[in-house]
Amino acid sequence: MFAYEGRVSIDAVPLRCGPIAGVIRNRPVAMTMRGGLRIIGIRFRPGGAYPFFGTADGADALDAAPDLSELYDRVGTTSSPWEWGTAIDRWLAGRLDEHRRSPLADAAVTALRVRHGAVRIDRLAAGLGCSPRQLERVFGARVGLPAKQLSRILRVRHAKALLAREPSRSLSELACGLGFADQAHFTREFKSLIGITPASYLSRRAVDRQAVARYHGGDVGA
């Protein structure tokens, strides 16, 4: 993330201006933004940063890319979002190293994404022709978090999308459809990663929709 203007805090910790590389987070965070903002951010999918930086940890990206400060200055002289994106795209294209890619990691991440995380890691490894330990080793080096953790994140993210799309659907039915043992297990998983329960999430969405409807003077869709 490149921060030029405005005041930005993550979990009440102010961020400095300049290039900022964030580490992978496995918990909810709160970002607060104030003032006239000028911030450009890049978010890599799990494993996506490795071909560019040779590291799966975002915090190490600053050391792995000493010319990041130069890019920060270059982007700072541009005047439109299109120019920001073009400068960053060209810089990333110059850093891309296909030899850093891992076919095993790519295949595993793709399989998890297609199934929304609803697959056992031992079965995933067997399907890819490797052992669970080998798969976890590759994940640690190339993706930056355990395969099981990515599976949990993808499954809860899918649940969140379904709740937003079908708010009237019962939570027990949703939990069953997603492969959770029961509604209580689903609620615990959801809260551990999103920070609130599914019921609270639905309530907050309803309040937000009502606020938007009042602002526009009418009803709004889901």
PDB file of C-alpha atoms in Angstrom:
ATOM      1  CA  MET A   1       0.000   0.000   0.000  1.00  0.00           C
ATOM      2  CA  PHE A   2       1.249   3.490  -0.884  1.00  0.00           C
ATOM      3  CA  ALA A   3      -0.022   6.210   1.454  1.00  0.00           C
ATOM      4  CA  TYR A   4       0.481   9.827   0.361  1.00  0.00           C
ATOM      5  CA  GLU A   5      -2.230  11.889   2.042  1.00  0.00           C
ATOM      6  CA  GLY A   6      -4.837  11.491   4.755  1.00  0.00           C
ATOM      7  CA  ARG A   7      -4.817   9.695   8.088  1.00  0.00           C
ATOM      8  CA  VAL A   8      -5.158   5.940   8.055  1.00  0.00           C
ATOM      9  CA  SER A   9      -5.150   3.617  11.067  1.00  0.00           C
ATOM     10  CA  ILE A  10      -5.384  -0.154  11.298  1.00  0.00           C
ATOM     11  CA  ASP A  11      -6.669  -1.372  14.652  1.00  0.00           C
ATOM     12  CA  ALA A  12      -6.107   2.187  15.982  1.00  0.00           C
ATOM     13  CA  VAL A  13      -2.412   2.119  14.980  1.00  0.00           C
ATOM     14  CA  PRO A  14      -1.634   5.084  12.653  1.00  0.00           C
ATOM     15  CA  LEU A  15       0.127   4.233   9.406  1.00  0.00           C
ATOM     16  CA  ARG A  16       2.972   6.387   8.204  1.00  0.00           C
ATOM     17  CA  CYS A  17       3.160   7.873   4.729  1.00  0.00           C
ATOM     18  CA  GLY A  18       5.298   5.854   2.345  1.00  0.00           C
ATOM     19  CA  PRO A  19       5.363   2.289   1.051  1.00  0.00           C
ATOM     20  CA  ILE A  20       3.761  -0.147   3.501  1.00  0.00           C
ATOM     21  CA  ALA A  21       3.825  -3.939   3.120  1.00  0.00           C
ATOM     22  CA  GLY A  22       1.276  -5.710   5.304  1.00  0.00           C
ATOM     23  CA  VAL A  23       1.617  -9.193   6.676  1.00  0.00           C
ATOM     24  CA  ILE A  24      -0.969 -11.890   6.119  1.00  0.00           C
ATOM     25  CA  ARG A  25      -3.720 -11.589   8.716  1.00  0.00           C
ATOM     26  CA  ASN A  26      -5.927 -14.403   9.936  1.00  0.00           C
ATOM     27  CA  ARG A  27      -8.258 -12.236  11.980  1.00  0.00           C
ATOM     28  CA  PRO A  28     -10.603  -9.289  11.358  1.00  0.00           C
ATOM     29  CA  VAL A  29      -9.048  -5.823  11.378  1.00  0.00           C
ATOM     30  CA  ALA A  30     -10.582  -2.348  11.474  1.00  0.00           C
ATOM     31  CA  MET A  31      -9.299   0.305   9.070  1.00  0.00           C
ATOM     32  CA  THR A  32     -10.129   3.948   9.798  1.00  0.00           C
ATOM     33  CA  MET A  33      -9.573   6.655   7.166  1.00  0.00           C
ATOM     34  CA  ARG A  34      -9.878  10.417   7.667  1.00  0.00           C
ATOM     35  CA  GLY A  35      -9.039  13.548   5.758  1.00  0.00           C
ATOM     36  CA  GLY A  36      -8.348  14.004   2.066  1.00  0.00           C
ATOM     37  CA  LEU A  37      -7.126  10.541   1.134  1.00  0.00           C
ATOM     38  CA  ARG A  38      -4.653   9.493  -1.500  1.00  0.00           C
ATOM     39  CA  ILE A  39      -3.883   5.815  -0.994  1.00  0.00           C
ATOM     40  CA  ILE A  40      -3.108   3.107  -3.544  1.00  0.00           C
ATOM     41  CA  GLY A  41      -3.238  -0.532  -2.510  1.00  0.00           C
ATOM     42  CA  ILE A  42      -2.433  -3.914  -4.044  1.00  0.00           C
ATOM     43  CA  ARG A  43      -3.863  -7.078  -2.520  1.00  0.00           C
ATOM     44  CA  PHE A  44      -2.370 -10.390  -3.579  1.00  0.00           C
ATOM     45  CA  ARG A  45      -4.309 -13.610  -3.399  1.00  0.00           C
ATOM     46  CA  PRO A  46      -2.751 -16.366  -1.250  1.00  0.00           C
ATOM     47  CA  GLY A  47       0.512 -17.341  -2.917  1.00  0.00           C
ATOM     48  CA  GLY A  48       0.243 -14.469  -5.401  1.00  0.00           C
ATOM     49  CA  ALA A  49       3.096 -12.374  -4.035  1.00  0.00           C
ATOM     50  CA  TYR A  50       5.715 -15.121  -4.206  1.00  0.00           C
ATOM     51  CA  PRO A  51       6.487 -14.887  -7.973  1.00  0.00           C
ATOM     52  CA  PHE A  52       7.151 -11.157  -7.561  1.00  0.00           C
ATOM     53  CA  PHE A  53       9.059 -11.020  -4.269  1.00  0.00           C
ATOM     54  CA  GLY A  54      10.299 -14.549  -3.587  1.00  0.00           C
ATOM     55  CA  THR A  55       8.646 -14.377  -0.180  1.00  0.00           C
ATOM     56  CA  ALA A  56       5.169 -15.239   1.055  1.00  0.00           C
ATOM     57  CA  ASP A  57       5.353 -12.758   3.945  1.00  0.00           C
ATOM     58  CA  GLY A  58       4.227  -9.264   2.991  1.00  0.00           C
ATOM     59  CA  ALA A  59       6.474  -7.720   5.643  1.00  0.00           C
ATOM     60  CA  ASP A  60       9.549  -9.116   3.854  1.00  0.00           C
ATOM     61  CA  ALA A  61       8.487  -7.555   0.550  1.00  0.00           C
ATOM     62  CA  LEU A  62      10.088  -4.235   1.495  1.00  0.00           C
ATOM     63  CA  ASP A  63      13.469  -5.946   1.863  1.00  0.00           C
ATOM     64  CA  ALA A  64      12.929  -8.131  -1.211  1.00  0.00           C
ATOM     65  CA  ALA A  65      12.148  -5.101  -3.390  1.00  0.00           C
ATOM     66  CA  PRO A  66      14.652  -2.319  -2.682  1.00  0.00           C
ATOM     67  CA  ASP A  67      13.252  -0.326  -5.618  1.00  0.00           C
ATOM     68  CA  LEU A  68       9.838  -0.102  -3.955  1.00  0.00           C
ATOM     69  CA  SER A  69      10.648   3.403  -2.690  1.00  0.00           C
ATOM     70  CA  GLU A  70      11.496   4.426  -6.240  1.00  0.00           C
ATOM     71  CA  LEU A  71       8.109   3.144  -7.409  1.00  0.00           C
ATOM     72  CA  TYR A  72       6.445   5.048  -4.573  1.00  0.00           C
ATOM     73  CA  ASP A  73       8.031   8.297  -5.796  1.00  0.00           C
ATOM     74  CA  ARG A  74       7.138   7.523  -9.421  1.00  0.00           C
ATOM     75  CA  VAL A  75       3.493   6.825  -8.621  1.00  0.00           C
ATOM     76  CA  GLY A  76       3.389   9.978  -6.482  1.00  0.00           C
ATOM     77  CA  THR A  77       4.057  12.145  -9.535  1.00  0.00           C
ATOM     78  CA  THR A  78       1.125  10.724 -11.508  1.00  0.00           C
ATOM     79  CA  SER A  79      -2.203  12.510 -11.575  1.00  0.00           C
ATOM     80  CA  SER A  80      -4.881   9.896 -12.258  1.00  0.00           C
ATOM     81  CA  PRO A  81      -5.851   6.402 -11.042  1.00  0.00           C
ATOM     82  CA  TRP A  82      -5.224   5.061 -14.558  1.00  0.00           C
ATOM     83  CA  GLU A  83      -1.624   6.327 -14.430  1.00  0.00           C
ATOM     84  CA  TRP A  84      -1.173   4.879 -10.918  1.00  0.00           C
ATOM     85  CA  GLY A  85      -2.310   1.476 -12.106  1.00  0.00           C
ATOM     86  CA  THR A  86      -0.180   1.582 -15.259  1.00  0.00           C
ATOM     87  CA  ALA A  87       2.991   2.435 -13.316  1.00  0.00           C
ATOM     88  CA  ILE A  88       2.384  -0.330 -10.772  1.00  0.00           C
ATOM     89  CA  ASP A  89       1.483  -2.908 -13.451  1.00  0.00           C
ATOM     90  CA  ARG A  90       4.701  -2.196 -15.359  1.00  0.00           C
ATOM     91  CA  TRP A  91       6.771  -2.454 -12.198  1.00  0.00           C
ATOM     92  CA  LEU A  92       5.198  -5.773 -11.220  1.00  0.00           C
ATOM     93  CA  ALA A  93       5.637  -7.151 -14.754  1.00  0.00           C
ATOM     94  CA  GLY A  94       9.345  -6.376 -14.493  1.00  0.00           C
ATOM     95  CA  ARG A  95       9.613  -8.293 -11.219  1.00  0.00           C
ATOM     96  CA  LEU A  96       7.647 -11.379 -12.251  1.00  0.00           C
ATOM     97  CA  ASP A  97       9.759 -14.521 -12.122  1.00  0.00           C
ATOM     98  CA  GLU A  98       7.925 -17.557 -13.469  1.00  0.00           C
ATOM     99  CA  HIS A  99      10.635 -19.855 -12.039  1.00  0.00           C
ATOM    100  CA  ARG A 100       9.369 -18.987  -8.570  1.00  0.00           C
ATOM    101  CA  ARG A 101       5.967 -20.456  -9.286  1.00  0.00           C
ATOM    102  CA  SER A 102       5.065 -23.772  -7.718  1.00  0.00           C
ATOM    103  CA  PRO A 103       2.718 -25.976  -9.802  1.00  0.00           C
ATOM    104  CA  LEU A 104       1.802 -27.890  -6.642  1.00  0.00           C
ATOM    105  CA  ALA A 105       0.922 -24.746  -4.680  1.00  0.00           C
ATOM    106  CA  ASP A 106      -0.994 -23.279  -7.627  1.00  0.00           C
ATOM    107  CA  ALA A 107      -2.990 -26.493  -8.122  1.00  0.00           C
ATOM    108  CA  ALA A 108      -3.778 -26.774  -4.407  1.00  0.00           C
ATOM    109  CA  VAL A 109      -4.926 -23.164  -4.093  1.00  0.00           C
ATOM    110  CA  THR A 110      -7.074 -23.492  -7.226  1.00  0.00           C
ATOM    111  CA  ALA A 111      -8.677 -26.681  -5.903  1.00  0.00           C
ATOM    112  CA  LEU A 112      -9.461 -25.029  -2.584  1.00  0.00           C
ATOM    113  CA  ARG A 113     -10.919 -21.954  -4.254  1.00  0.00           C
ATOM    114  CA  VAL A 114     -13.117 -24.007  -6.613  1.00  0.00           C
ATOM    115  CA  ARG A 115     -14.522 -25.970  -3.652  1.00  0.00           C
ATOM    116  CA  HIS A 116     -14.787 -22.852  -1.449  1.00  0.00           C
ATOM    117  CA  GLY A 117     -12.492 -24.573   1.042  1.00  0.00           C
ATOM    118  CA  ALA A 118     -14.853 -27.529   1.546  1.00  0.00           C
ATOM    119  CA  VAL A 119     -12.252 -30.268   1.090  1.00  0.00           C
ATOM    120  CA  ARG A 120     -10.147 -32.230   3.558  1.00  0.00           C
ATOM    121  CA  ILE A 121      -6.440 -31.487   3.301  1.00  0.00           C
ATOM    122  CA  ASP A 122      -5.418 -35.165   3.313  1.00  0.00           C
ATOM    123  CA  ARG A 123      -7.754 -35.828   0.393  1.00  0.00           C
ATOM    124  CA  LEU A 124      -6.497 -32.728  -1.387  1.00  0.00           C
ATOM    125  CA  ALA A 125      -2.906 -33.922  -1.004  1.00  0.00           C
ATOM    126  CA  ALA A 126      -3.775 -37.421  -2.222  1.00  0.00           C
ATOM    127  CA  GLY A 127      -5.496 -35.987  -5.275  1.00  0.00           C
ATOM    128  CA  LEU A 128      -2.386 -33.964  -6.080  1.00  0.00           C
ATOM    129  CA  GLY A 129      -0.080 -36.960  -5.628  1.00  0.00           C
ATOM    130  CA  CYS A 130       1.761 -35.757  -2.531  1.00  0.00           C
ATOM    131  CA  SER A 131       1.672 -36.252   1.221  1.00  0.00           C
ATOM    132  CA  PRO A 132      -0.133 -33.831   3.562  1.00  0.00           C
ATOM    133  CA  ARG A 133       3.238 -32.899   5.096  1.00  0.00           C
ATOM    134  CA  GLN A 134       4.715 -32.084   1.682  1.00  0.00           C
ATOM    135  CA  LEU A 135       1.677 -29.984   0.822  1.00  0.00           C
ATOM    136  CA  GLU A 136       1.922 -28.042   4.072  1.00  0.00           C
ATOM    137  CA  ARG A 137       5.648 -27.427   3.465  1.00  0.00           C
ATOM    138  CA  VAL A 138       4.911 -25.946   0.056  1.00  0.00           C
ATOM    139  CA  PHE A 139       2.068 -23.862   1.476  1.00  0.00           C
ATOM    140  CA  GLY A 140       4.269 -22.466   4.224  1.00  0.00           C
ATOM    141  CA  ALA A 141       6.962 -21.397   1.763  1.00  0.00           C
ATOM    142  CA  ARG A 142       4.886 -20.231  -1.193  1.00  0.00           C
ATOM    143  CA  VAL A 143       1.484 -19.251   0.176  1.00  0.00           C
ATOM    144  CA  GLY A 144       2.369 -18.062   3.667  1.00  0.00           C
ATOM    145  CA  LEU A 145      -0.313 -19.807   5.711  1.00  0.00           C
ATOM    146  CA  PRO A 146      -1.337 -23.430   6.307  1.00  0.00           C
ATOM    147  CA  ALA A 147      -3.598 -25.088   3.751  1.00  0.00           C
ATOM    148  CA  LYS A 148      -6.158 -25.763   6.491  1.00  0.00           C
ATOM    149  CA  GLN A 149      -6.257 -22.075   7.405  1.00  0.00           C
ATOM    150  CA  LEU A 150      -6.862 -21.073   3.787  1.00  0.00           C
ATOM    151  CA  SER A 151      -9.604 -23.701   3.634  1.00  0.00           C
ATOM    152  CA  ARG A 152     -11.296 -22.170   6.690  1.00  0.00           C
ATOM    153  CA  ILE A 153     -11.048 -18.648   5.253  1.00  0.00           C
ATOM    154  CA  LEU A 154     -12.498 -19.656   1.891  1.00  0.00           C
ATOM    155  CA  ARG A 155     -15.376 -21.575   3.445  1.00  0.00           C
ATOM    156  CA  VAL A 156     -16.380 -18.739   5.764  1.00  0.00           C
ATOM    157  CA  ARG A 157     -15.965 -16.178   2.971  1.00  0.00           C
ATOM    158  CA  HIS A 158     -18.356 -18.263   0.856  1.00  0.00           C
ATOM    159  CA  ALA A 159     -20.781 -18.430   3.766  1.00  0.00           C
ATOM    160  CA  LYS A 160     -20.642 -14.645   4.103  1.00  0.00           C
ATOM    161  CA  ALA A 161     -21.456 -14.230   0.411  1.00  0.00           C
ATOM    162  CA  LEU A 162     -24.403 -16.632   0.696  1.00  0.00           C
ATOM    163  CA  LEU A 163     -25.749 -14.785   3.734  1.00  0.00           C
ATOM    164  CA  ALA A 164     -25.615 -11.511   1.817  1.00  0.00           C
ATOM    165  CA  ARG A 165     -27.349 -13.060  -1.187  1.00  0.00           C
ATOM    166  CA  GLU A 166     -29.955 -15.109   0.713  1.00  0.00           C
ATOM    167  CA  PRO A 167     -30.594 -13.339   4.057  1.00  0.00           C
ATOM    168  CA  SER A 168     -33.848 -15.246   4.671  1.00  0.00           C
ATOM    169  CA  ARG A 169     -32.178 -18.654   4.470  1.00  0.00           C
ATOM    170  CA  SER A 170     -32.026 -20.453   7.822  1.00  0.00           C
ATOM    171  CA  LEU A 171     -28.598 -20.640   9.440  1.00  0.00           C
ATOM    172  CA  SER A 172     -28.984 -24.337  10.197  1.00  0.00           C
ATOM    173  CA  GLU A 173     -29.731 -25.072   6.532  1.00  0.00           C
ATOM    174  CA  LEU A 174     -26.780 -22.952   5.443  1.00  0.00           C
ATOM    175  CA  ALA A 175     -24.440 -24.665   7.916  1.00  0.00           C
ATOM    176  CA  CYS A 176     -25.512 -28.080   6.642  1.00  0.00           C
ATOM    177  CA  GLY A 177     -25.079 -27.057   3.005  1.00  0.00           C
ATOM    178  CA  LEU A 178     -21.558 -25.813   3.700  1.00  0.00           C
ATOM    179  CA  GLY A 179     -20.536 -29.066   5.359  1.00  0.00           C
ATOM    180  CA  PHE A 180     -20.349 -27.863   8.977  1.00  0.00           C
ATOM    181  CA  ALA A 181     -21.157 -30.395  11.675  1.00  0.00           C
ATOM    182  CA  ASP A 182     -23.938 -28.172  13.032  1.00  0.00           C
ATOM    183  CA  GLN A 183     -25.054 -24.561  13.325  1.00  0.00           C
ATOM    184  CA  ALA A 184     -23.012 -24.004  16.505  1.00  0.00           C
ATOM    185  CA  HIS A 185     -19.811 -25.070  14.744  1.00  0.00           C
ATOM    186  CA  PHE A 186     -20.631 -22.785  11.812  1.00  0.00           C
ATOM    187  CA  THR A 187     -21.277 -19.850  14.162  1.00  0.00           C
ATOM    188  CA  ARG A 188     -17.949 -20.362  15.968  1.00  0.00           C
ATOM    189  CA  GLU A 189     -16.000 -20.528  12.704  1.00  0.00           C
ATOM    190  CA  PHE A 190     -17.746 -17.467  11.298  1.00  0.00           C
ATOM    191  CA  LYS A 191     -17.138 -15.387  14.419  1.00  0.00           C
ATOM    192  CA  SER A 192     -13.483 -16.436  14.702  1.00  0.00           C
ATOM    193  CA  LEU A 193     -12.733 -15.130  11.190  1.00  0.00           C
ATOM    194  CA  ILE A 194     -15.273 -12.338  10.626  1.00  0.00           C
ATOM    195  CA  GLY A 195     -15.413 -11.050  14.200  1.00  0.00           C
ATOM    196  CA  ILE A 196     -19.183 -11.279  14.662  1.00  0.00           C
ATOM    197  CA  THR A 197     -21.769 -14.079  14.521  1.00  0.00           C
ATOM    198  CA  PRO A 198     -23.775 -14.793  11.337  1.00  0.00           C
ATOM    199  CA  ALA A 199     -26.900 -13.426  13.037  1.00  0.00           C
ATOM    200  CA  SER A 200     -25.115 -10.178  13.944  1.00  0.00           C
ATOM    201  CA  TYR A 201     -23.791  -9.906  10.403  1.00  0.00           C
ATOM    202  CA  LEU A 202     -27.314 -10.168   9.005  1.00  0.00           C
ATOM    203  CA  SER A 203     -28.587  -7.588  11.493  1.00  0.00           C
ATOM    204  CA  ARG A 204     -25.857  -5.123  10.555  1.00  0.00           C
ATOM    205  CA  ARG A 205     -26.595  -5.568   6.857  1.00  0.00           C
ATOM    206  CA  ALA A 206     -30.280  -4.906   7.483  1.00  0.00           C
ATOM    207  CA  VAL A 207     -29.474  -1.703   9.389  1.00  0.00           C
ATOM    208  CA  ASP A 208     -27.102  -0.559   6.632  1.00  0.00           C
ATOM    209  CA  ARG A 209     -29.734  -1.214   3.955  1.00  0.00           C
ATOM    210  CA  GLN A 210     -32.305   0.793   5.882  1.00  0.00           C
ATOM    211  CA  ALA A 211     -29.864   3.682   6.244  1.00  0.00           C
ATOM    212  CA  VAL A 212     -29.141   3.661   2.522  1.00  0.00           C
ATOM    213  CA  ALA A 213     -32.873   3.492   1.747  1.00  0.00           C
ATOM    214  CA  ARG A 214     -33.555   6.525   3.954  1.00  0.00           C
ATOM    215  CA  TYR A 215     -30.725   8.441   2.292  1.00  0.00           C
ATOM    216  CA  HIS A 216     -32.119   7.737  -1.180  1.00  0.00           C
ATOM    217  CA  GLY A 217     -35.711   8.182  -0.095  1.00  0.00           C
ATOM    218  CA  GLY A 218     -36.865   4.686  -0.890  1.00  0.00           C
ATOM    219  CA  ASP A 219     -36.168   0.993  -0.756  1.00  0.00           C
ATOM    220  CA  VAL A 220     -32.988  -0.543  -2.083  1.00  0.00           C
ATOM    221  CA  GLY A 221     -32.304  -4.083  -3.213  1.00  0.00           C
ATOM    222  CA  ALA A 222     -30.229  -6.640  -1.371  1.00  0.00           C
TER     223      ALA A 222
END
